[in-house]
CSV table of C-alpha atoms in Angstrom, one decimal:
chain,number,residue,atom,x,y,z
A,1015,MET,CA,-28.7,7.1,173.1
A,1016,ILE,CA,-30.7,9.5,175.3
A,1017,GLU,CA,-33.2,11.9,173.7
A,1018,THR,CA,-32.1,15.6,174.1
A,1019,THR,CA,-34.6,17.9,175.8
A,1020,VAL,CA,-34.7,21.4,174.5
A,1021,LEU,CA,-35.0,23.9,177.2
A,1022,PRO,CA,-36.6,27.4,177.1
A,1023,ARG,CA,-34.5,28.4,180.1
A,1024,PHE,CA,-31.7,27.1,182.4
A,1025,ALA,CA,-33.7,27.7,185.6
A,1026,ASP,CA,-35.9,24.7,184.7
A,1027,ILE,CA,-33.2,22.2,185.6
A,1028,ALA,CA,-30.7,24.2,187.6
A,1029,ASP,CA,-31.9,22.5,191.0
A,1030,ARG,CA,-30.8,19.2,189.8
A,1031,TYR,CA,-27.2,20.1,189.9
A,1032,ASP,CA,-24.7,21.2,192.6
A,1033,VAL,CA,-21.9,22.5,190.4
A,1034,LEU,CA,-21.3,23.7,186.7
A,1035,PHE,CA,-18.3,23.0,184.5
A,1036,CYS,CA,-19.0,25.9,181.9
A,1037,ASP,CA,-17.2,26.6,178.7
A,1038,VAL,CA,-16.3,30.1,177.9
A,1039,TRP,CA,-16.0,31.1,174.2
A,1040,GLY,CA,-19.3,30.6,172.5
A,1041,VAL,CA,-21.2,30.4,175.8
A,1042,LEU,CA,-20.2,33.6,177.7
A,1043,HIS,CA,-18.7,35.6,174.8
A,1044,ASN,CA,-17.8,35.6,171.2
A,1045,GLY,CA,-14.3,37.1,171.3
A,1046,ARG,CA,-15.7,40.5,170.8
A,1047,ASN,CA,-18.6,40.9,173.2
A,1048,ASN,CA,-20.0,39.2,176.2
A,1049,TYR,CA,-23.4,37.7,176.4
A,1050,PRO,CA,-25.1,39.3,179.3
A,1051,ALA,CA,-28.0,36.7,179.7
A,1052,ALA,CA,-25.3,34.0,180.0
A,1053,CYS,CA,-23.4,35.9,182.5
A,1054,GLU,CA,-26.4,36.6,184.6
A,1055,ALA,CA,-27.4,32.8,184.4
A,1056,LEU,CA,-24.0,31.9,186.0
A,1057,VAL,CA,-24.3,34.6,188.8
A,1058,ARG,CA,-27.8,33.3,189.6
A,1059,PHE,CA,-26.6,29.6,189.7
A,1060,ARG,CA,-23.8,30.6,192.1
A,1061,GLN,CA,-26.3,32.6,194.2
A,1062,GLU,CA,-28.8,29.8,194.5
A,1063,ARG,CA,-27.2,26.6,193.8
A,1064,GLY,CA,-23.3,26.2,193.9
A,1065,PRO,CA,-20.0,26.9,192.4
A,1066,VAL,CA,-19.2,27.4,188.7
A,1067,VAL,CA,-15.9,26.3,187.3
A,1068,LEU,CA,-15.0,27.6,183.9
A,1069,ILE,CA,-13.3,25.1,181.7
A,1070,SER,CA,-11.7,26.5,178.5
A,1071,ASN,CA,-9.7,25.2,175.6
A,1072,SER,CA,-7.7,28.4,175.6
A,1073,PRO,CA,-4.1,27.6,175.2
A,1074,ARG,CA,-3.0,30.2,177.6
A,1075,PRO,CA,-2.9,29.8,181.4
A,1076,SER,CA,-6.1,30.7,183.2
A,1077,THR,CA,-4.5,33.7,185.0
A,1078,ASP,CA,-3.8,35.2,181.6
A,1079,VAL,CA,-7.4,34.5,180.3
A,1080,VAL,CA,-9.1,36.1,183.4
A,1081,ALA,CA,-7.9,39.5,182.2
A,1082,GLN,CA,-9.5,38.9,178.7
A,1083,LEU,CA,-12.8,38.0,180.4
A,1084,ARG,CA,-12.7,41.1,182.5
A,1085,ALA,CA,-12.0,43.2,179.5
A,1086,LEU,CA,-15.1,41.7,177.7
A,1087,GLY,CA,-17.3,42.6,180.8
A,1088,VAL,CA,-17.7,39.1,182.1
A,1089,PRO,CA,-18.3,39.7,185.8
A,1090,ASP,CA,-16.1,37.9,188.4
A,1091,GLU,CA,-19.3,36.9,190.2
A,1092,ALA,CA,-20.2,34.5,187.2
A,1093,TRP,CA,-17.4,32.0,188.2
A,1094,SER,CA,-15.7,30.5,191.1
A,1095,ARG,CA,-12.5,28.9,189.6
A,1096,PHE,CA,-11.0,28.7,186.1
A,1097,VAL,CA,-9.2,25.8,184.4
A,1098,THR,CA,-7.8,26.1,180.8
A,1099,SER,CA,-6.3,23.7,178.3
A,1100,GLY,CA,-3.2,25.9,178.7
A,1101,ASP,CA,-3.0,24.9,182.4
A,1102,ALA,CA,-3.2,21.2,181.7
A,1103,THR,CA,-0.7,21.7,178.8
A,1104,ARG,CA,1.9,23.2,180.8
A,1105,VAL,CA,2.1,19.9,182.7
A,1106,GLU,CA,2.9,18.2,179.3
A,1107,LEU,CA,5.3,20.8,178.3
A,1108,SER,CA,7.2,20.6,181.6
A,1109,LYS,CA,7.6,16.8,181.0
A,1110,ARG,CA,9.6,17.6,177.8
A,1111,SER,CA,11.8,20.3,179.3
A,1112,PRO,CA,14.3,21.6,178.1
A,1113,GLY,CA,13.1,20.8,174.6
A,1114,PRO,CA,13.6,22.8,172.6
A,1115,ALA,CA,10.1,23.2,171.0
A,1116,TRP,CA,9.2,24.5,167.6
A,1117,ALA,CA,6.4,26.6,168.9
A,1118,VAL,CA,3.6,27.2,166.4
A,1119,GLY,CA,1.3,30.0,167.4
A,1120,PRO,CA,0.9,33.7,167.8
A,1121,ALA,CA,3.1,35.8,170.0
A,1122,ARG,CA,0.3,36.4,172.5
A,1123,ASP,CA,0.4,32.8,173.7
A,1124,ALA,CA,4.0,33.1,175.1
A,1125,PRO,CA,2.8,33.0,178.7
A,1126,LEU,CA,2.0,29.3,178.1
A,1127,TYR,CA,5.7,28.5,178.2
A,1128,GLU,CA,6.8,30.7,181.3
A,1129,GLY,CA,8.2,28.6,184.0
A,1130,THR,CA,8.1,25.3,182.1
A,1131,GLY,CA,11.7,25.3,181.3
A,1132,VAL,CA,11.1,24.6,177.6
A,1133,GLY,CA,13.4,26.4,175.2
A,1134,TYR,CA,12.5,27.6,171.7
A,1135,ALA,CA,13.7,26.1,168.4
A,1136,GLU,CA,13.9,28.6,165.4
A,1137,THR,CA,13.0,25.8,162.9
A,1138,PRO,CA,11.6,22.2,163.1
A,1139,TYR,CA,15.1,21.0,162.2
A,1140,GLU,CA,16.5,21.9,165.7
A,1141,ALA,CA,13.3,20.9,167.7
A,1142,THR,CA,12.9,17.9,170.0
A,1143,PHE,CA,9.1,18.2,169.7
A,1144,VAL,CA,6.4,20.6,168.4
A,1145,SER,CA,4.1,22.8,170.5
A,1146,CYS,CA,0.9,24.2,168.8
A,1147,THR,CA,-1.3,26.9,170.3
A,1148,GLY,CA,-2.8,27.9,166.9
A,1149,PRO,CA,-1.9,29.4,163.6
A,1150,PHE,CA,0.9,32.0,163.7
A,1151,ASP,CA,-1.6,34.5,162.2
A,1152,ASP,CA,-5.1,33.2,162.8
A,1153,ASP,CA,-6.7,36.1,160.8
A,1154,LYS,CA,-5.3,34.7,157.6
A,1155,ASP,CA,-3.5,31.3,158.0
A,1156,GLN,CA,-5.2,28.1,156.8
A,1157,PRO,CA,-4.1,24.6,158.2
A,1158,GLU,CA,-2.8,23.6,154.6
A,1159,ASP,CA,-0.2,26.4,154.9
A,1160,TYR,CA,1.6,24.3,157.4
A,1161,ARG,CA,1.6,20.9,155.4
A,1162,GLU,CA,5.2,21.1,154.1
A,1163,ARG,CA,6.6,22.2,157.5
A,1164,PHE,CA,4.6,19.5,159.4
A,1165,GLU,CA,5.9,16.8,157.0
A,1166,VAL,CA,9.5,17.8,158.1
A,1167,CYS,CA,8.3,17.3,161.7
A,1168,VAL,CA,6.7,14.0,161.1
A,1169,GLU,CA,9.6,12.7,159.1
A,1170,ARG,CA,11.8,13.6,162.1
A,1171,GLY,CA,9.5,11.8,164.5
A,1172,LEU,CA,8.6,14.8,166.6
A,1173,THR,CA,5.5,14.6,168.8
A,1174,MET,CA,3.1,17.6,168.7
A,1175,VAL,CA,1.7,18.9,172.0
A,1176,CYS,CA,-1.5,20.7,171.0
A,1177,ALA,CA,-2.6,23.2,173.5
A,1178,ASN,CA,-6.2,23.7,172.2
A,1179,PRO,CA,-8.2,20.8,170.8
A,1180,ASP,CA,-10.8,23.3,169.3
A,1181,LYS,CA,-10.8,23.3,165.5
A,1182,VAL,CA,-12.7,26.6,165.0
A,1183,VAL,CA,-14.0,29.4,167.1
A,1184,HIS,CA,-16.0,32.5,166.5
A,1185,ARG,CA,-14.3,35.9,166.7
A,1186,GLY,CA,-17.3,38.2,166.5
A,1187,ALA,CA,-19.0,37.0,163.3
A,1188,LYS,CA,-15.9,35.4,161.9
A,1189,LEU,CA,-14.9,31.7,162.2
A,1190,ILE,CA,-11.1,31.3,162.7
A,1191,TRP,CA,-8.9,28.3,162.8
A,1192,CYS,CA,-7.6,26.9,166.1
A,1193,ALA,CA,-4.8,24.6,167.0
A,1194,GLY,CA,-7.1,21.5,166.8
A,1195,ALA,CA,-7.3,21.9,163.1
A,1196,LEU,CA,-3.5,22.0,162.8
A,1197,ALA,CA,-3.3,18.9,165.0
A,1198,ASP,CA,-5.8,17.0,162.7
A,1199,LEU,CA,-3.5,17.8,159.9
A,1200,TYR,CA,-0.5,16.6,161.8
A,1201,ALA,CA,-2.1,13.3,162.7
A,1202,GLU,CA,-3.3,12.9,159.0
A,1203,LEU,CA,0.4,13.1,158.0
A,1204,GLY,CA,1.2,10.3,160.5
A,1205,GLY,CA,2.4,12.4,163.4
A,1206,GLN,CA,1.8,11.6,167.1
A,1207,VAL,CA,-0.4,14.3,168.8
A,1208,VAL,CA,-0.7,14.7,172.6
A,1209,MET,CA,-3.7,16.9,173.8
A,1210,ALA,CA,-4.7,17.9,177.4
A,1211,GLY,CA,-7.8,20.0,176.8
A,1212,LYS,CA,-11.3,19.0,176.1
A,1213,PRO,CA,-12.5,16.4,175.3
A,1214,PHE,CA,-9.5,14.6,176.9
A,1215,ALA,CA,-9.3,13.3,180.6
A,1216,PRO,CA,-6.5,15.6,182.0
A,1217,ILE,CA,-8.5,18.8,181.9
A,1218,TYR,CA,-11.6,17.1,183.4
A,1219,ASP,CA,-9.3,15.7,186.3
A,1220,ALA,CA,-8.2,19.2,186.9
A,1221,VAL,CA,-11.6,20.7,187.0
A,1222,MET,CA,-13.0,18.0,189.3
A,1223,ALA,CA,-10.1,18.7,191.6
A,1224,GLU,CA,-11.1,22.3,191.7
A,1225,ALA,CA,-14.7,21.5,192.4
A,1226,ALA,CA,-13.7,19.1,195.2
A,1227,ASP,CA,-11.6,22.0,196.7
A,1228,LEU,CA,-14.5,24.4,196.5
A,1229,MET,CA,-17.1,22.0,197.9
A,1230,GLY,CA,-15.1,20.3,200.6
A,1231,GLY,CA,-15.2,17.0,198.9
A,1232,ALA,CA,-15.6,15.5,195.5
A,1233,PRO,CA,-19.0,16.2,194.0
A,1234,ASP,CA,-21.5,13.5,193.1
A,1235,PRO,CA,-20.9,13.1,189.2
A,1236,ALA,CA,-24.7,12.7,188.7
A,1237,ARG,CA,-25.1,16.2,190.1
A,1238,VAL,CA,-22.4,17.9,187.8
A,1239,LEU,CA,-23.5,19.6,184.7
A,1240,CYS,CA,-21.2,20.5,181.9
A,1241,VAL,CA,-22.3,23.5,179.6
A,1242,GLY,CA,-20.8,24.2,176.2
A,1243,ASP,CA,-21.3,24.8,172.6
A,1244,GLY,CA,-18.9,22.4,170.8
A,1245,ILE,CA,-19.9,18.9,170.1
A,1246,PRO,CA,-16.3,17.5,169.4
A,1247,THR,CA,-15.0,19.2,172.7
A,1248,ASP,CA,-17.7,20.1,175.2
A,1249,VAL,CA,-20.3,17.4,174.5
A,1250,LEU,CA,-17.9,14.5,173.8
A,1251,GLY,CA,-15.8,15.5,176.7
A,1252,ALA,CA,-18.6,15.4,179.1
A,1253,ASN,CA,-19.7,12.1,177.6
A,1254,LYS,CA,-16.3,10.6,178.2
A,1255,ALA,CA,-16.3,12.0,181.8
A,1256,GLY,CA,-19.6,10.3,182.5
A,1257,LEU,CA,-21.2,13.8,183.1
A,1258,ASP,CA,-24.5,15.4,182.0
A,1259,VAL,CA,-24.3,18.2,179.5
A,1260,LEU,CA,-26.2,21.2,178.3
A,1261,PHE,CA,-25.5,21.9,174.7
A,1262,VAL,CA,-25.7,25.7,174.0
A,1263,VAL,CA,-26.5,25.9,170.4
A,1264,GLY,CA,-27.6,29.4,169.3
A,1265,THR,CA,-24.5,31.3,170.4
A,1266,GLY,CA,-21.9,28.7,169.5
A,1267,ILE,CA,-20.2,27.2,166.4
A,1268,HIS,CA,-23.1,24.9,165.6
A,1269,GLY,CA,-25.9,27.5,165.6
A,1270,ALA,CA,-26.3,27.7,161.8
A,1271,GLU,CA,-26.5,23.9,161.4
A,1272,ALA,CA,-29.3,23.5,164.0
A,1273,THR,CA,-31.5,26.3,163.1
A,1274,GLY,CA,-34.7,25.8,160.9
A,1275,PRO,CA,-36.0,28.1,158.3
A,1276,ASP,CA,-38.1,29.8,160.9
A,1277,GLY,CA,-35.0,30.9,162.8
A,1278,GLU,CA,-35.8,28.6,165.7
A,1279,LEU,CA,-33.8,25.6,167.0
A,1280,ASP,CA,-34.7,22.4,165.0
A,1281,HIS,CA,-34.8,19.5,167.5
A,1282,GLY,CA,-34.4,17.0,164.8
A,1283,LEU,CA,-31.3,18.7,163.4
A,1284,ILE,CA,-29.8,18.8,167.0
A,1285,GLU,CA,-30.3,15.1,167.2
A,1286,GLN,CA,-28.8,14.4,163.9
A,1287,MET,CA,-25.7,16.5,164.6
A,1288,LEU,CA,-25.2,14.6,167.9
A,1289,ALA,CA,-25.7,11.2,166.4
A,1290,LYS,CA,-23.3,11.9,163.5
A,1291,ALA,CA,-20.6,12.7,166.1
A,1292,GLY,CA,-21.5,9.8,168.3
A,1293,ALA,CA,-22.4,12.2,171.0
A,1294,GLN,CA,-25.3,12.7,173.4
A,1295,ALA,CA,-26.6,15.7,175.1
A,1296,LYS,CA,-29.3,15.5,178.0
A,1297,TYR,CA,-30.3,19.1,177.3
A,1298,ALA,CA,-30.0,21.7,174.7
A,1299,ILE,CA,-30.8,25.4,174.7
A,1300,ARG,CA,-30.6,28.2,172.2
A,1301,ASP,CA,-28.8,30.7,174.5
A,1302,LEU,CA,-27.8,30.2,178.1
A,1303,VAL,CA,-30.5,32.1,179.8
A,1304,TRP,CA,-31.7,31.8,183.4
């Protein structure tokens, strides 16, 4: 295990890398507001070092999520390309066309299915597989609310395609459940789950391809830095891909766990969290600041 270095600012190590693979929710915004310092840090990296490819576990296609970023005030200058779990999941959905799929998730995720050739099943009883982008109502639904319906799916031998491996995410100050938590329940019940987002290989293959296109050739993995706030997704995903990672602690889902009584990051707590998950981060930082 490597020891994590806690950084005061990103600029201290930026010149060691040629390209960033940067998470979005929890690093650039919290679903309600953008983080101006983080946006500025990515703009500066692009100006002084190289491209930034955003890598998100959003279940929607990247073209759909760009509009959300702009609405939150994240400048286009902060990123070069964008790859989402939704992009990688569409490949998995297309393999299962025409379905139909029992689609679990809010109506706003409908763009995920456009052009895949997959139809919809009204209930699990008519479906040939399950597609999950999150709870139907993520303001109030709990994973346990789906147990009985998932038991039907598992009994019928249906595979679940999970479009977002994240388990929770901040929306403003509130933590909400994501598709990954539902997928955990499905697997616990004995169901088979297929995931394409972080920490799994398909999304890293896609983002490496984008970087190669931007740079005129595949980047040196030793000069690629992944930036993210989630240990199970961003940190472990970077570890599996053999890439360095900057763990953004303060604005993300682990902030409260890693903060000491004085309100500052506790290096020991960070190391404990990483070790418990079998993960390692070369660097950690409170907020992504240049």
